[in-house]
PDB file of C-alpha atoms in Angstrom:
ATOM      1  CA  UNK A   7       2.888  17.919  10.008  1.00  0.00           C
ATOM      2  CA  UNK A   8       4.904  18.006   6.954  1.00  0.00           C
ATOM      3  CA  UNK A   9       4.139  16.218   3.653  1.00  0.00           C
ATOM      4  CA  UNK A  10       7.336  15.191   3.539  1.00  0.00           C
ATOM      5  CA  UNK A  11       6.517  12.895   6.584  1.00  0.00           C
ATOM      6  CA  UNK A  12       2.945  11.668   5.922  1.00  0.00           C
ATOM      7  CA  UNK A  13       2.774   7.797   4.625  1.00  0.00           C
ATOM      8  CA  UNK A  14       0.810   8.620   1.161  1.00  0.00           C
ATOM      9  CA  UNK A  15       3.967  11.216   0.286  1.00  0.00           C
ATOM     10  CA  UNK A  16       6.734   8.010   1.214  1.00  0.00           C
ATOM     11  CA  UNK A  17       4.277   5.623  -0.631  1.00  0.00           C
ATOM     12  CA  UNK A  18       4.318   7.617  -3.589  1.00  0.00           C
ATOM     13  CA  UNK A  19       8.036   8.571  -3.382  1.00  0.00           C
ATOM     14  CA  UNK A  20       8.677   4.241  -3.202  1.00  0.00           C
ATOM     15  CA  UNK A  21       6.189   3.695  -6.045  1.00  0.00           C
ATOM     16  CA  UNK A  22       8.436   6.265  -8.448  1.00  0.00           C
ATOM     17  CA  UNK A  23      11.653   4.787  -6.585  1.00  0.00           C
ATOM     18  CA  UNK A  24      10.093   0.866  -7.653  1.00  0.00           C
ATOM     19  CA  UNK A  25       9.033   2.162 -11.176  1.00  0.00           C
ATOM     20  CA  UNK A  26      12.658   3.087 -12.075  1.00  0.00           C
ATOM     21  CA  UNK A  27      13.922   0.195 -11.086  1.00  0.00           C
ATOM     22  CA  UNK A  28      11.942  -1.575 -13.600  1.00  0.00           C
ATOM     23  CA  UNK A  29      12.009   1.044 -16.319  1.00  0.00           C
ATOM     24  CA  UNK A  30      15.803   2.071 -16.205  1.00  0.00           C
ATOM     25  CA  UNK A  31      17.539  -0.972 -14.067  1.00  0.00           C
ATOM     26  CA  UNK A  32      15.574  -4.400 -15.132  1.00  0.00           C
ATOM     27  CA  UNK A  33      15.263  -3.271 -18.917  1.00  0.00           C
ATOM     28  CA  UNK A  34      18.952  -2.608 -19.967  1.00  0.00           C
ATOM     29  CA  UNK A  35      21.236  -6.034 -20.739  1.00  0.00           C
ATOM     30  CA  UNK A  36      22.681  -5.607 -17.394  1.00  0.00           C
ATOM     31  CA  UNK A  37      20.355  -9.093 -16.668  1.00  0.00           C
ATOM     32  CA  UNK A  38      19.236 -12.131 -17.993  1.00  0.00           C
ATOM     33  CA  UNK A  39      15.817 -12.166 -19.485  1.00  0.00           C
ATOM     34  CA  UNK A  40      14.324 -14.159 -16.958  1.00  0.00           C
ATOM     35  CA  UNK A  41      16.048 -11.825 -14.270  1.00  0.00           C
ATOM     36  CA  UNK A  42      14.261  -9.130 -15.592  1.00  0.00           C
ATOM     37  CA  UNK A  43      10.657 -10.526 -16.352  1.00  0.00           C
ATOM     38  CA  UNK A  44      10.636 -12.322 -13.010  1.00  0.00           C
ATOM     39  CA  UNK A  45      11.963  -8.917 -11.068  1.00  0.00           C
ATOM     40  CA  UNK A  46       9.395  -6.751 -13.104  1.00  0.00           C
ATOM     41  CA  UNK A  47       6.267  -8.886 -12.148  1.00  0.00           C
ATOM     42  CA  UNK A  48       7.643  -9.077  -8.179  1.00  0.00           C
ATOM     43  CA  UNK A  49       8.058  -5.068  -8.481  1.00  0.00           C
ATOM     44  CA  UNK A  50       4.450  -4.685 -10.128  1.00  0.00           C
ATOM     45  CA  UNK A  51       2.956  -7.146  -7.425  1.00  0.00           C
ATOM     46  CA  UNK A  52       4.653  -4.730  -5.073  1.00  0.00           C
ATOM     47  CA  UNK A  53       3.603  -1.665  -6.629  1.00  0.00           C
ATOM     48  CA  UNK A  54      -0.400  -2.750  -6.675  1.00  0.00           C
ATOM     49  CA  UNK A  55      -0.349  -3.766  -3.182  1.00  0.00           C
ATOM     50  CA  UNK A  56       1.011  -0.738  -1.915  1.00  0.00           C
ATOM     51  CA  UNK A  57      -1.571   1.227  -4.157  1.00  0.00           C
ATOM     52  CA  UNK A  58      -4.263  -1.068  -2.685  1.00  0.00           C
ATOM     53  CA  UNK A  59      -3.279  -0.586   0.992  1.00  0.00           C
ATOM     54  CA  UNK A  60      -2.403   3.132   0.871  1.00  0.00           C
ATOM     55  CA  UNK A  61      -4.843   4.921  -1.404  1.00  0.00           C
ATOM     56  CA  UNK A  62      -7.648   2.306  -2.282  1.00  0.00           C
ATOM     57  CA  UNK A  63      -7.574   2.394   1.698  1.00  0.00           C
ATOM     58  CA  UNK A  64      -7.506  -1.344   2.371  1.00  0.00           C
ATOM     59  CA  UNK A  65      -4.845  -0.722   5.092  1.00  0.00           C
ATOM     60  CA  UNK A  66      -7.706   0.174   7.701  1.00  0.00           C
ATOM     61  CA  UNK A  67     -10.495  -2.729   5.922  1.00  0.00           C
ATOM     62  CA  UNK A  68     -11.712  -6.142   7.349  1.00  0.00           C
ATOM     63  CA  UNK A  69      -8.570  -8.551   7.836  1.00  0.00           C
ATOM     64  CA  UNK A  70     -10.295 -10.992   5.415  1.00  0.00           C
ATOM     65  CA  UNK A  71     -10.892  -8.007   2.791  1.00  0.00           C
ATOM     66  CA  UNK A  72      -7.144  -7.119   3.074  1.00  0.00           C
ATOM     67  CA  UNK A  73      -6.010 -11.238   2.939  1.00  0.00           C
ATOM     68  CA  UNK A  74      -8.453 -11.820  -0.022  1.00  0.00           C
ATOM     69  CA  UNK A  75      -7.023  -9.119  -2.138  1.00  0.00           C
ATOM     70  CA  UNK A  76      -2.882  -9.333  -1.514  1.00  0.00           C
ATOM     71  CA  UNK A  77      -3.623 -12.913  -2.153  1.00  0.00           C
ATOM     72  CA  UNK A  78      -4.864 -12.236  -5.744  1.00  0.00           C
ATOM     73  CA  UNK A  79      -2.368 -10.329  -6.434  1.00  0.00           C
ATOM     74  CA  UNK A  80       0.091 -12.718  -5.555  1.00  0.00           C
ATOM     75  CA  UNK A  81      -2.244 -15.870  -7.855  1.00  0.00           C
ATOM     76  CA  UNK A  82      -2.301 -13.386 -10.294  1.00  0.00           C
ATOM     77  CA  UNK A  83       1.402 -12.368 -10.380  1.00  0.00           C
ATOM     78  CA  UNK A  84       2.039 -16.514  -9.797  1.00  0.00           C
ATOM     79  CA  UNK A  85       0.025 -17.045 -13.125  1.00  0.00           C
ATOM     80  CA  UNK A  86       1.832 -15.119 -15.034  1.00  0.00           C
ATOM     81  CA  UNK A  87       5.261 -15.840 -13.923  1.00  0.00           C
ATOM     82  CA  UNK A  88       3.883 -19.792 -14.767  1.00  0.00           C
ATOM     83  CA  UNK A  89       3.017 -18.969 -18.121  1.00  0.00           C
ATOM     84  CA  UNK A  90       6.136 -17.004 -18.738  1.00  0.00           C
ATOM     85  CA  UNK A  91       8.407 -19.575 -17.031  1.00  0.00           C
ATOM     86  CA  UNK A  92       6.395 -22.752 -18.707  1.00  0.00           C
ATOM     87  CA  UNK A  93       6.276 -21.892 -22.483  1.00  0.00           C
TER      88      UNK A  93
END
């Protein structure tokens, strides 16, 4: 099999795809603050759980492993956005 067609090669490829987005497309004036802060937090939430299910291996763990930790990444990514959004 190619590497070119393994998951950990398109995960990676996605995770550089995702991290321009927010480096190059959310950062320039092109949107409003808020926009941008609330787009970079979704992408990073994205980002971790992709690096938790594809090379921390918690694709193939115990269903309530795998539901405890995308759901603190989404409290912790909620937080945040609260604090941002509520100050």
């Amino acid at each position: 099999m190619s590497i070119w067609h393994e998951r950990a090669t398109k995960v990676w490829l996605t995770l550089i795809a995702l991290t321009v987005v927010t480096t190059w497309g959310l950062s320039k004036d092109l949107f409003s603050p808020a926009v941008a802060v609330g787009g970079t937090f979704l992408i990073a939430g994205l980002k971790v759980r992709y690096v938790m299910l594809d090379f921390m291996e918690l694709r193939y763990a115990p269903a309530a492993s795998r539901i405890f930790f995308q759901g603190w990444i989404v409290v912790v990514v909620a937080i945040v956005l609260g604090f941002w959004f509520g100050s």
